[in-house]
Amino acid sequence: MNKEKLYETFYDEKEQRLSFAKLIDYLNYSYDGLLLSDTDGRIFYVNEAVERISGVKNQEMLGLTPEEMQERGFIVSQSKKVLKKNPLTIVQKLKTGKEIFTTSRPIKDEKGETVCYIATFRDISELNELHQEHTFQRDIDYQELQELRSRFLMMDDIVSTSAQMRTIIEKSIKVAQSDATVLIHGESGVGKELIAKTIHNSSSRSKKPYIQINCGAIPESLIEAELFGYEKGAFTGADRPKAGLLEAGNEGTVLLDEIGDLPLNVQVKLLRVIQTGDFYRVGSTTPRQLKVRFVAATHRDLKEMVRQGTFREDLFYRLNVVPIEIPPLRERKEEIVPLAFHFLKKNNEKYQTNKKLDEATCRLLEHYSWPGNIRQLENMIERMVIMSDEDTIKPCVIPDEVLEHRKNEGDLPEPSILMNETEIIPLAELRERTEKKMIARALERYGSIRQAAKHLGVNHSTIVRKMQKYGIESKSTSEHGV
């Protein structure tokens, strides 16, 4: 209601002024009890809620002070101790057995003089019930969150130490409770298939089929028949009817991997299936029903493809109901070493070995950009397990592309890599190399000078001074990395 409407509501046409009586009548709509008393504490107004809360007729309260109400037995006791002075808050116990919170404040005129008091009148038991209900609901929300997290932690294939990935996984588990279509976007090798499988395993369809279709791996001439199936005689060589991959996933989940590679003519038919659940096998005029949960994945920019006319806009919006963006591994460096140990364990079991990663090896892996993301890391760990002649995997077996990357960056290697076992250098030089290395690493990992200083255990000015000394530049755009 705007100011003009409020003015009209409380304006008395007859008296040509705002009506106090109308305003007082509206106060009866308040769920909380309201009282007005004069400067002597004598009550001259109570709304209807006071009678409901107290169980005492309003007419019996009017004209009385709290002390007089206690003398007449309406109030059994009231706290002598003031719970709060501004506003003044006391507890009263009534003859009905109810305990009441009364909170009072003075109403002052334009000169600052008190003209009367206004007080709220609330049942403590009702407040307690509301608080318990709030606490119960908060506990339910917390339990739901913990359940999502526990389901995430029970998934053996997921290794995640970054807040980014934990958020993505929790979002995946949450969306799994619906049948909404999900579009997963990310570079090749970031784990899009794993997120899709997480959605399936966390859904009510987990016991039903899970079909993964790589749209870019099927020849364009065969993709329609592979997806939708075909009838006998539909084309040369079709000597018997065959169900398609979508039918194989009926009642379950279908991942359409690399959806951006799907030809336009097939996009039209896929859109119809998603919208209606109806489809036709190649060579058939009889519609079939399909109940599938669709998840799509791509490394391509579908919005740009829509602008270029190579991907249907209507299909894009059908797929993009719940978008999930997976960041590349280079943006979550804290996961590189845990993932490396995860793949090392798998390959130790596979090849019946007991290999370990040298610390220097871990550091080199951690600082590589991983253009092939997790898939590249997994393959590289397997390669190093096979190629290493020792139980400890040292930098000498790291593939050339990783070592070349470090060389091209112009970054100093770890002292343990830089020196052979017989090399002797001055301790001051070693200290400077190590300081430069640690500061550069901390800035790269934590993104700001202040956070780097915190984790290195020194103050902000020390880091700034040493950065100037060693010629280290900060990538942080904020002042002093704050």
Tab-separated table of C-alpha atoms in Angstrom:
chain	number	residue	atom	x	y	z
A	1	MET	CA	0.000	0.000	0.000
A	2	ASN	CA	1.473	3.413	-1.004
A	3	LYS	CA	1.487	6.558	1.140
A	4	GLU	CA	-1.569	8.056	-0.585
A	5	LYS	CA	-3.607	4.895	0.016
A	6	LEU	CA	-2.528	4.809	3.661
A	7	TYR	CA	-3.561	8.446	4.050
A	8	GLU	CA	-6.983	7.722	2.544
A	9	THR	CA	-7.447	4.706	4.831
A	10	PHE	CA	-6.943	6.664	8.034
A	11	TYR	CA	-8.425	9.990	6.893
A	12	ASP	CA	-11.739	10.992	8.484
A	13	GLU	CA	-13.760	12.911	5.859
A	14	LYS	CA	-16.148	14.240	8.472
A	15	GLU	CA	-13.475	15.530	10.820
A	16	GLN	CA	-11.189	16.472	7.902
A	17	ARG	CA	-8.157	14.972	9.637
A	18	LEU	CA	-6.363	11.692	10.228
A	19	SER	CA	-8.473	9.444	12.413
A	20	PHE	CA	-6.843	8.134	15.590
A	21	ALA	CA	-9.855	5.859	16.108
A	22	LYS	CA	-9.317	4.150	12.749
A	23	LEU	CA	-5.654	3.591	13.492
A	24	ILE	CA	-6.498	2.074	16.895
A	25	ASP	CA	-9.021	-0.286	15.261
A	26	TYR	CA	-6.356	-1.591	12.886
A	27	LEU	CA	-4.056	-2.393	15.801
A	28	ASN	CA	-6.449	-5.244	16.653
A	29	TYR	CA	-5.022	-7.078	13.634
A	30	SER	CA	-1.674	-7.457	15.394
A	31	TYR	CA	-0.909	-11.018	16.508
A	32	ASP	CA	1.197	-9.675	19.368
A	33	GLY	CA	-0.499	-7.965	22.278
A	34	LEU	CA	-0.188	-4.162	22.386
A	35	LEU	CA	-0.840	-1.910	25.389
A	36	LEU	CA	-0.788	1.861	25.869
A	37	SER	CA	-0.360	3.359	29.340
A	38	ASP	CA	-0.050	6.893	30.657
A	39	THR	CA	2.989	8.320	32.411
A	40	ASP	CA	1.814	6.761	35.695
A	41	GLY	CA	1.734	3.303	34.099
A	42	ARG	CA	-2.096	3.218	34.017
A	43	ILE	CA	-3.400	1.226	31.006
A	44	PHE	CA	-5.766	3.127	28.725
A	45	TYR	CA	-5.676	0.859	25.654
A	46	VAL	CA	-5.256	-2.877	24.973
A	47	ASN	CA	-5.785	-4.642	21.656
A	48	GLU	CA	-7.707	-7.907	21.219
A	49	ALA	CA	-4.549	-10.046	21.201
A	50	VAL	CA	-3.889	-9.153	24.864
A	51	GLU	CA	-7.153	-10.830	25.896
A	52	ARG	CA	-6.308	-13.923	23.813
A	53	ILE	CA	-2.837	-14.203	25.307
A	54	SER	CA	-3.663	-13.401	28.932
A	55	GLY	CA	-7.074	-15.021	29.295
A	56	VAL	CA	-8.182	-11.877	31.183
A	57	LYS	CA	-10.948	-9.631	29.847
A	58	ASN	CA	-9.576	-6.396	28.436
A	59	GLN	CA	-12.170	-4.336	30.292
A	60	GLU	CA	-10.802	-5.668	33.574
A	61	MET	CA	-7.297	-4.373	32.761
A	62	LEU	CA	-8.208	-0.864	31.611
A	63	GLY	CA	-7.381	1.866	34.082
A	64	LEU	CA	-5.053	-0.307	36.184
A	65	THR	CA	-1.327	-0.140	36.799
A	66	PRO	CA	0.774	-3.356	36.870
A	67	GLU	CA	0.955	-3.059	40.669
A	68	GLU	CA	-2.848	-2.807	40.952
A	69	MET	CA	-3.227	-5.787	38.586
A	70	GLN	CA	-0.947	-7.782	40.889
A	71	GLU	CA	-3.001	-6.691	43.968
A	72	ARG	CA	-6.195	-7.943	42.270
A	73	GLY	CA	-4.545	-11.270	41.393
A	74	PHE	CA	-4.426	-10.840	37.626
A	75	ILE	CA	-0.639	-10.916	37.856
A	76	VAL	CA	0.747	-13.564	40.229
A	77	SER	CA	4.324	-12.288	40.078
A	78	GLN	CA	6.577	-10.138	37.976
A	79	SER	CA	10.339	-10.023	37.742
A	80	LYS	CA	12.034	-7.405	39.830
A	81	LYS	CA	15.145	-7.732	37.706
A	82	VAL	CA	14.998	-5.756	34.481
A	83	LEU	CA	16.035	-8.023	31.580
A	84	LYS	CA	16.744	-5.083	29.295
A	85	LYS	CA	16.576	-1.367	30.037
A	86	ASN	CA	16.018	-0.062	26.528
A	87	PRO	CA	13.488	-1.242	25.707
A	88	LEU	CA	12.342	-2.051	29.261
A	89	THR	CA	11.661	-5.807	29.407
A	90	ILE	CA	10.158	-7.765	32.312
A	91	VAL	CA	8.553	-11.169	32.818
A	92	GLN	CA	5.081	-11.477	34.339
A	93	LYS	CA	3.317	-14.630	35.515
A	94	LEU	CA	-0.476	-14.406	35.196
A	95	LYS	CA	-3.206	-16.116	37.216
A	96	THR	CA	-3.916	-18.299	34.160
A	97	GLY	CA	-0.437	-19.839	34.588
A	98	LYS	CA	0.980	-18.156	31.501
A	99	GLU	CA	4.312	-16.345	31.535
A	100	ILE	CA	4.453	-13.126	29.537
A	101	PHE	CA	7.242	-11.020	28.098
A	102	THR	CA	6.331	-7.342	28.369
A	103	THR	CA	8.568	-4.925	26.462
A	104	SER	CA	7.866	-1.227	26.972
A	105	ARG	CA	9.144	1.994	25.370
A	106	PRO	CA	8.178	5.657	25.926
A	107	ILE	CA	6.409	7.699	23.236
A	108	LYS	CA	7.783	11.246	23.191
A	109	ASP	CA	6.434	14.461	21.719
A	110	GLU	CA	8.340	16.933	19.537
A	111	LYS	CA	9.884	18.480	22.690
A	112	GLY	CA	11.234	15.100	23.796
A	113	GLU	CA	8.824	14.762	26.709
A	114	THR	CA	7.166	11.408	27.435
A	115	VAL	CA	3.414	11.473	26.730
A	116	CYS	CA	2.681	7.732	27.209
A	117	TYR	CA	4.174	4.236	26.955
A	118	ILE	CA	3.647	1.499	24.360
A	119	ALA	CA	4.291	-2.123	25.284
A	120	THR	CA	4.212	-5.470	23.515
A	121	PHE	CA	2.628	-8.412	25.326
A	122	ARG	CA	3.895	-11.866	24.248
A	123	ASP	CA	3.362	-15.416	25.516
A	124	ILE	CA	6.740	-17.004	26.376
A	125	SER	CA	5.467	-20.510	25.558
A	126	GLU	CA	4.473	-19.381	22.043
A	127	LEU	CA	7.897	-17.823	21.550
A	128	ASN	CA	9.532	-21.049	22.730
A	129	GLU	CA	7.453	-23.098	20.295
A	130	LEU	CA	8.458	-20.813	17.420
A	131	HIS	CA	12.096	-21.075	18.440
A	132	GLN	CA	11.895	-24.878	18.664
A	133	GLU	CA	10.223	-25.055	15.255
A	134	HIS	CA	12.938	-22.828	13.783
A	135	THR	CA	15.664	-24.937	15.401
A	136	PHE	CA	14.030	-28.140	14.172
A	137	GLN	CA	13.824	-26.812	10.616
A	138	ARG	CA	17.423	-25.633	10.792
A	139	ASP	CA	18.457	-29.107	11.964
A	140	ILE	CA	16.536	-30.678	9.078
A	141	ASP	CA	18.332	-28.398	6.590
A	142	TYR	CA	21.676	-29.251	8.194
A	143	GLN	CA	20.889	-32.987	8.113
A	144	GLU	CA	19.946	-32.755	4.427
A	145	LEU	CA	23.251	-31.039	3.698
A	146	GLN	CA	25.166	-33.640	5.693
A	147	GLU	CA	23.343	-36.410	3.838
A	148	LEU	CA	24.351	-34.887	0.504
A	149	ARG	CA	27.949	-34.653	1.687
A	150	SER	CA	28.003	-38.190	3.041
A	151	ARG	CA	26.661	-39.528	-0.250
A	152	PHE	CA	29.410	-37.605	-2.014
A	153	LEU	CA	32.092	-39.002	0.298
A	154	MET	CA	30.907	-42.581	-0.283
A	155	MET	CA	31.723	-42.320	-3.998
A	156	ASP	CA	35.084	-44.034	-4.375
A	157	ASP	CA	35.805	-42.636	-7.837
A	158	ILE	CA	35.581	-39.021	-6.702
A	159	VAL	CA	38.710	-37.354	-5.375
A	160	SER	CA	38.117	-33.711	-4.541
A	161	THR	CA	39.852	-31.376	-2.130
A	162	SER	CA	38.769	-28.051	-3.655
A	163	ALA	CA	35.733	-26.051	-2.566
A	164	GLN	CA	34.855	-25.592	-6.263
A	165	MET	CA	34.478	-29.299	-6.912
A	166	ARG	CA	32.694	-30.005	-3.638
A	167	THR	CA	30.116	-27.371	-4.600
A	168	ILE	CA	29.717	-28.925	-8.056
A	169	ILE	CA	29.284	-32.424	-6.638
A	170	GLU	CA	26.745	-31.275	-4.053
A	171	LYS	CA	24.846	-29.467	-6.833
A	172	SER	CA	24.932	-32.662	-8.932
A	173	ILE	CA	23.536	-34.761	-6.103
A	174	LYS	CA	20.822	-32.192	-5.443
A	175	VAL	CA	19.698	-31.950	-9.084
A	176	ALA	CA	19.675	-35.763	-9.241
A	177	GLN	CA	16.533	-35.720	-7.109
A	178	SER	CA	14.637	-34.245	-10.087
A	179	ASP	CA	14.344	-35.250	-13.749
A	180	ALA	CA	15.627	-31.882	-15.013
A	181	THR	CA	17.933	-31.998	-18.021
A	182	VAL	CA	21.531	-31.118	-17.163
A	183	LEU	CA	24.179	-29.599	-19.440
A	184	ILE	CA	27.749	-30.167	-18.236
A	185	HIS	CA	30.403	-27.937	-19.768
A	186	GLY	CA	34.147	-28.182	-19.387
A	187	GLU	CA	37.385	-28.875	-21.202
A	188	SER	CA	38.193	-32.393	-22.361
A	189	GLY	CA	39.373	-34.578	-19.519
A	190	VAL	CA	37.977	-32.536	-16.590
A	191	GLY	CA	35.618	-35.299	-15.457
A	192	LYS	CA	32.285	-34.508	-17.132
A	193	GLU	CA	31.453	-38.210	-17.410
A	194	LEU	CA	32.092	-38.679	-13.684
A	195	ILE	CA	29.662	-35.879	-12.791
A	196	ALA	CA	27.037	-37.411	-15.114
A	197	LYS	CA	27.513	-40.796	-13.438
A	198	THR	CA	27.203	-39.103	-10.040
A	199	ILE	CA	23.845	-37.643	-11.086
A	200	HIS	CA	22.639	-41.091	-12.187
A	201	ASN	CA	23.887	-42.910	-9.080
A	202	SER	CA	22.297	-40.320	-6.782
A	203	SER	CA	18.901	-40.462	-8.502
A	204	SER	CA	15.890	-42.737	-8.200
A	205	ARG	CA	17.021	-44.259	-11.527
A	206	SER	CA	20.276	-45.595	-10.075
A	207	LYS	CA	19.136	-49.222	-10.495
A	208	LYS	CA	18.090	-48.571	-14.102
A	209	PRO	CA	20.367	-48.438	-17.187
A	210	TYR	CA	23.056	-45.792	-17.588
A	211	ILE	CA	24.011	-45.299	-21.234
A	212	GLN	CA	26.910	-43.086	-22.304
A	213	ILE	CA	26.851	-42.043	-25.967
A	214	ASN	CA	29.770	-40.183	-27.537
A	215	CYS	CA	28.068	-38.185	-30.272
A	216	GLY	CA	31.394	-37.384	-31.924
A	217	ALA	CA	32.550	-40.998	-32.166
A	218	ILE	CA	29.643	-42.276	-34.310
A	219	PRO	CA	29.849	-41.633	-38.088
A	220	GLU	CA	27.269	-39.090	-39.228
A	221	SER	CA	25.731	-41.599	-41.645
A	222	LEU	CA	25.039	-44.056	-38.824
A	223	ILE	CA	24.228	-41.817	-35.865
A	224	GLU	CA	20.457	-41.652	-36.400
A	225	ALA	CA	20.154	-45.448	-36.629
A	226	GLU	CA	22.469	-45.909	-33.623
A	227	LEU	CA	20.463	-43.506	-31.459
A	228	PHE	CA	16.906	-44.367	-32.478
A	229	GLY	CA	17.268	-47.909	-33.815
A	230	TYR	CA	15.846	-49.248	-37.071
A	231	GLU	CA	13.350	-51.693	-38.522
A	232	LYS	CA	14.061	-54.628	-40.798
A	233	GLY	CA	14.586	-53.445	-44.373
A	234	ALA	CA	15.104	-49.799	-43.410
A	235	PHE	CA	18.340	-49.766	-45.400
A	236	THR	CA	20.741	-52.201	-47.051
A	237	GLY	CA	21.993	-54.653	-44.471
A	238	ALA	CA	19.122	-54.108	-42.035
A	239	ASP	CA	18.065	-57.752	-42.042
A	240	ARG	CA	16.431	-57.563	-38.620
A	241	PRO	CA	15.032	-54.833	-36.348
A	242	LYS	CA	17.363	-53.327	-33.791
A	243	ALA	CA	16.722	-51.095	-30.771
A	244	GLY	CA	18.802	-47.920	-30.564
A	245	LEU	CA	20.976	-46.665	-27.738
A	246	LEU	CA	18.203	-44.420	-26.419
A	247	GLU	CA	15.875	-47.414	-26.066
A	248	ALA	CA	18.630	-49.297	-24.257
A	249	GLY	CA	18.599	-46.531	-21.658
A	250	ASN	CA	14.810	-46.500	-21.207
A	251	GLU	CA	13.749	-45.752	-17.605
A	252	GLY	CA	17.354	-44.808	-16.840
A	253	THR	CA	19.844	-42.050	-17.666
A	254	VAL	CA	21.433	-41.251	-21.028
A	255	LEU	CA	24.591	-39.145	-21.246
A	256	LEU	CA	24.929	-37.445	-24.607
A	257	ASP	CA	28.662	-36.761	-24.528
A	258	GLU	CA	30.083	-34.170	-26.920
A	259	ILE	CA	26.549	-33.070	-27.815
A	260	GLY	CA	28.045	-30.252	-29.902
A	261	ASP	CA	29.102	-32.823	-32.525
A	262	LEU	CA	25.503	-33.919	-33.177
A	263	PRO	CA	24.376	-33.167	-36.783
A	264	LEU	CA	21.545	-30.635	-37.205
A	265	ASN	CA	19.110	-33.166	-38.708
A	266	VAL	CA	19.522	-35.419	-35.676
A	267	GLN	CA	19.231	-32.445	-33.309
A	268	VAL	CA	15.647	-31.945	-34.518
A	269	LYS	CA	14.689	-35.533	-33.677
A	270	LEU	CA	16.451	-35.396	-30.310
A	271	LEU	CA	14.529	-32.232	-29.430
A	272	ARG	CA	11.239	-34.051	-30.099
A	273	VAL	CA	12.246	-36.941	-27.841
A	274	ILE	CA	13.143	-34.577	-24.986
A	275	GLN	CA	9.916	-32.579	-25.404
A	276	THR	CA	7.409	-35.388	-25.909
A	277	GLY	CA	9.124	-38.695	-25.156
A	278	ASP	CA	8.063	-39.914	-28.623
A	279	PHE	CA	10.468	-41.207	-31.285
A	280	TYR	CA	10.485	-43.337	-34.429
A	281	ARG	CA	12.930	-46.043	-35.374
A	282	VAL	CA	14.487	-45.557	-38.794
A	283	GLY	CA	12.105	-47.083	-41.354
A	284	SER	CA	9.109	-47.128	-38.974
A	285	THR	CA	5.884	-45.100	-38.896
A	286	THR	CA	4.908	-46.308	-35.431
A	287	PRO	CA	5.829	-43.963	-32.577
A	288	ARG	CA	7.495	-45.392	-29.485
A	289	GLN	CA	7.570	-43.976	-25.966
A	290	LEU	CA	10.771	-43.261	-24.120
A	291	LYS	CA	11.227	-42.329	-20.452
A	292	VAL	CA	14.800	-41.186	-20.102
A	293	ARG	CA	16.674	-38.688	-17.965
A	294	PHE	CA	18.976	-36.762	-20.326
A	295	VAL	CA	22.360	-35.390	-19.338
A	296	ALA	CA	24.432	-33.664	-22.015
A	297	ALA	CA	28.131	-32.800	-21.928
A	298	THR	CA	30.396	-30.751	-24.165
A	299	HIS	CA	33.708	-28.902	-24.291
A	300	ARG	CA	32.403	-26.622	-27.039
A	301	ASP	CA	30.759	-23.190	-26.717
A	302	LEU	CA	27.166	-24.051	-27.589
A	303	LYS	CA	26.029	-20.414	-27.345
A	304	GLU	CA	28.532	-19.469	-30.020
A	305	MET	CA	27.422	-22.458	-32.098
A	306	VAL	CA	23.828	-21.224	-31.815
A	307	ARG	CA	24.941	-17.807	-33.109
A	308	GLN	CA	26.752	-19.496	-35.999
A	309	GLY	CA	23.711	-21.638	-36.809
A	310	THR	CA	25.446	-24.970	-36.185
A	311	PHE	CA	23.432	-25.812	-33.064
A	312	ARG	CA	19.689	-25.407	-32.610
A	313	GLU	CA	18.719	-22.676	-30.156
A	314	ASP	CA	15.581	-24.512	-28.986
A	315	LEU	CA	17.600	-27.669	-28.266
A	316	PHE	CA	20.219	-25.636	-26.380
A	317	TYR	CA	17.600	-24.217	-24.009
A	318	ARG	CA	16.019	-27.656	-23.576
A	319	LEU	CA	19.372	-29.083	-22.528
A	320	ASN	CA	20.531	-26.103	-20.453
A	321	VAL	CA	17.875	-26.371	-17.727
A	322	VAL	CA	20.544	-26.944	-15.064
A	323	PRO	CA	24.013	-25.916	-16.277
A	324	ILE	CA	27.117	-27.260	-14.520
A	325	GLU	CA	30.503	-25.721	-15.352
A	326	ILE	CA	33.576	-27.769	-14.406
A	327	PRO	CA	36.786	-25.722	-14.106
A	328	PRO	CA	40.004	-27.065	-15.663
A	329	LEU	CA	42.552	-28.782	-13.441
A	330	ARG	CA	44.983	-25.837	-13.713
A	331	GLU	CA	42.415	-23.716	-11.817
A	332	ARG	CA	42.217	-26.185	-8.917
A	333	LYS	CA	45.863	-27.010	-8.336
A	334	GLU	CA	45.187	-28.225	-4.809
A	335	GLU	CA	43.627	-31.342	-6.356
A	336	ILE	CA	46.596	-32.338	-8.512
A	337	VAL	CA	48.667	-34.156	-5.885
A	338	PRO	CA	45.681	-35.963	-4.242
A	339	LEU	CA	44.551	-37.085	-7.693
A	340	ALA	CA	48.079	-38.236	-8.501
A	341	PHE	CA	48.150	-40.406	-5.365
A	342	HIS	CA	44.684	-41.749	-6.199
A	343	PHE	CA	45.826	-42.855	-9.664
A	344	LEU	CA	49.097	-44.155	-8.220
A	345	LYS	CA	47.145	-46.410	-5.852
A	346	LYS	CA	44.992	-47.717	-8.729
A	347	ASN	CA	48.043	-48.481	-10.866
A	348	ASN	CA	49.922	-50.086	-7.982
A	349	GLU	CA	46.979	-52.468	-7.631
A	350	LYS	CA	46.795	-52.969	-11.399
A	351	TYR	CA	50.504	-53.785	-11.868
A	352	GLN	CA	51.119	-55.363	-8.451
A	353	THR	CA	53.723	-52.718	-7.531
A	354	ASN	CA	54.399	-50.497	-4.542
A	355	LYS	CA	55.601	-47.290	-6.192
A	356	LYS	CA	55.762	-43.932	-4.393
A	357	LEU	CA	55.974	-40.356	-5.625
A	358	ASP	CA	59.076	-38.353	-4.765
A	359	GLU	CA	58.371	-34.915	-3.246
A	360	ALA	CA	60.124	-33.157	-6.113
A	361	THR	CA	57.987	-35.143	-8.567
A	362	CYS	CA	54.838	-33.988	-6.785
A	363	ARG	CA	55.944	-30.356	-7.030
A	364	LEU	CA	56.606	-30.640	-10.750
A	365	LEU	CA	53.203	-32.234	-11.310
A	366	GLU	CA	51.551	-29.544	-9.212
A	367	HIS	CA	52.992	-26.697	-11.287
A	368	TYR	CA	52.211	-28.155	-14.705
A	369	SER	CA	49.237	-26.618	-16.572
A	370	TRP	CA	47.641	-29.988	-17.569
A	371	PRO	CA	46.038	-29.088	-20.919
A	372	GLY	CA	44.540	-32.592	-20.996
A	373	ASN	CA	43.266	-32.191	-17.416
A	374	ILE	CA	42.536	-35.222	-15.210
A	375	ARG	CA	42.653	-37.712	-18.072
A	376	GLN	CA	46.175	-36.578	-18.967
A	377	LEU	CA	47.263	-36.821	-15.310
A	378	GLU	CA	45.848	-40.352	-15.007
A	379	ASN	CA	47.622	-41.510	-18.139
A	380	MET	CA	50.878	-39.881	-17.056
A	381	ILE	CA	50.836	-41.561	-13.631
A	382	GLU	CA	50.320	-44.955	-15.287
A	383	ARG	CA	53.193	-44.233	-17.662
A	384	MET	CA	55.526	-43.296	-14.787
A	385	VAL	CA	54.575	-46.403	-12.794
A	386	ILE	CA	55.507	-48.538	-15.806
A	387	MET	CA	58.708	-46.682	-16.687
A	388	SER	CA	60.178	-46.200	-13.219
A	389	ASP	CA	62.785	-48.815	-12.309
A	390	GLU	CA	62.787	-47.758	-8.672
A	391	ASP	CA	60.051	-47.881	-6.060
A	392	THR	CA	60.290	-44.104	-5.698
A	393	ILE	CA	59.180	-42.236	-8.821
A	394	LYS	CA	61.699	-39.419	-9.299
A	395	PRO	CA	61.694	-36.464	-11.718
A	396	CYS	CA	63.899	-38.336	-14.164
A	397	VAL	CA	60.893	-40.375	-15.378
A	398	ILE	CA	58.582	-37.385	-15.745
A	399	PRO	CA	57.606	-36.942	-19.421
A	400	ASP	CA	59.416	-34.240	-21.375
A	401	GLU	CA	56.336	-32.042	-21.848
A	402	VAL	CA	56.178	-31.365	-18.094
A	403	LEU	CA	59.877	-30.584	-17.806
A	404	GLU	CA	59.763	-28.408	-20.946
A	405	HIS	CA	56.849	-26.493	-19.446
A	406	ARG	CA	58.951	-25.632	-16.385
A	407	LYS	CA	61.896	-24.657	-18.559
A	408	ASN	CA	59.760	-22.389	-20.744
A	409	GLU	CA	58.314	-20.686	-17.667
A	410	GLY	CA	61.859	-19.749	-16.665
A	411	ASP	CA	61.050	-21.000	-13.170
A	412	LEU	CA	63.759	-22.335	-10.920
A	413	PRO	CA	63.368	-26.019	-10.155
A	414	GLU	CA	63.322	-27.327	-6.630
A	415	PRO	CA	66.723	-27.369	-4.940
A	416	SER	CA	66.561	-31.165	-4.872
A	417	ILE	CA	66.192	-31.144	-8.669
A	418	LEU	CA	68.667	-28.356	-9.286
A	419	MET	CA	71.555	-29.965	-7.453
A	420	ASN	CA	73.100	-33.319	-7.907
A	421	GLU	CA	74.321	-35.206	-4.887
A	422	THR	CA	77.876	-33.823	-5.160
A	423	GLU	CA	77.037	-30.166	-5.795
A	424	ILE	CA	77.926	-27.681	-3.077
A	425	ILE	CA	76.609	-24.116	-3.141
A	426	PRO	CA	76.789	-21.336	-0.524
A	427	LEU	CA	74.030	-21.550	2.065
A	428	ALA	CA	73.061	-17.918	1.440
A	429	GLU	CA	72.461	-18.696	-2.237
A	430	LEU	CA	70.468	-21.801	-1.349
A	431	ARG	CA	68.360	-19.765	1.070
A	432	GLU	CA	67.669	-17.112	-1.564
A	433	ARG	CA	66.682	-19.733	-4.154
A	434	THR	CA	64.373	-21.403	-1.681
A	435	GLU	CA	62.815	-18.102	-0.552
A	436	LYS	CA	62.170	-17.035	-4.129
A	437	LYS	CA	60.637	-20.420	-4.913
A	438	MET	CA	58.355	-20.504	-1.875
A	439	ILE	CA	57.134	-16.920	-2.323
A	440	ALA	CA	56.350	-17.498	-6.010
A	441	ARG	CA	54.535	-20.748	-5.167
A	442	ALA	CA	52.507	-19.157	-2.354
A	443	LEU	CA	51.463	-16.236	-4.580
A	444	GLU	CA	50.399	-18.621	-7.332
A	445	ARG	CA	48.466	-20.856	-4.960
A	446	TYR	CA	46.729	-18.286	-2.752
A	447	GLY	CA	46.309	-15.444	-5.239
A	448	SER	CA	47.200	-12.511	-2.969
A	449	ILE	CA	50.204	-11.124	-1.124
A	450	ARG	CA	48.328	-11.020	2.173
A	451	GLN	CA	47.258	-14.663	1.978
A	452	ALA	CA	50.734	-15.741	0.828
A	453	ALA	CA	52.290	-13.948	3.818
A	454	LYS	CA	49.805	-15.608	6.170
A	455	HIS	CA	50.666	-19.132	4.956
A	456	LEU	CA	54.395	-18.453	4.881
A	457	GLY	CA	54.270	-17.226	8.468
A	458	VAL	CA	55.624	-13.724	7.834
A	459	ASN	CA	54.100	-10.272	7.682
A	460	HIS	CA	52.801	-8.528	4.579
A	461	SER	CA	55.671	-6.025	4.326
A	462	THR	CA	58.283	-8.813	4.394
A	463	ILE	CA	56.740	-10.448	1.324
A	464	VAL	CA	56.531	-7.091	-0.512
A	465	ARG	CA	60.201	-6.374	0.232
A	466	LYS	CA	61.394	-9.824	-0.892
A	467	MET	CA	59.245	-9.674	-4.035
A	468	GLN	CA	61.059	-6.458	-4.968
A	469	LYS	CA	64.409	-8.067	-4.145
A	470	TYR	CA	63.827	-11.158	-6.281
A	471	GLY	CA	61.856	-9.414	-9.048
A	472	ILE	CA	58.684	-11.406	-8.384
A	473	GLU	CA	55.478	-9.935	-9.792
A	474	SER	CA	52.066	-10.569	-8.225
A	475	LYS	CA	49.140	-11.472	-10.482
A	476	SER	CA	46.701	-10.060	-7.919
A	477	THR	CA	44.784	-7.034	-9.212
A	478	SER	CA	43.824	-5.751	-5.777
A	479	GLU	CA	45.995	-3.365	-3.798
A	480	HIS	CA	48.818	-5.330	-2.152
A	481	GLY	CA	46.819	-8.506	-2.801
A	482	VAL	CA	44.181	-7.681	-0.174
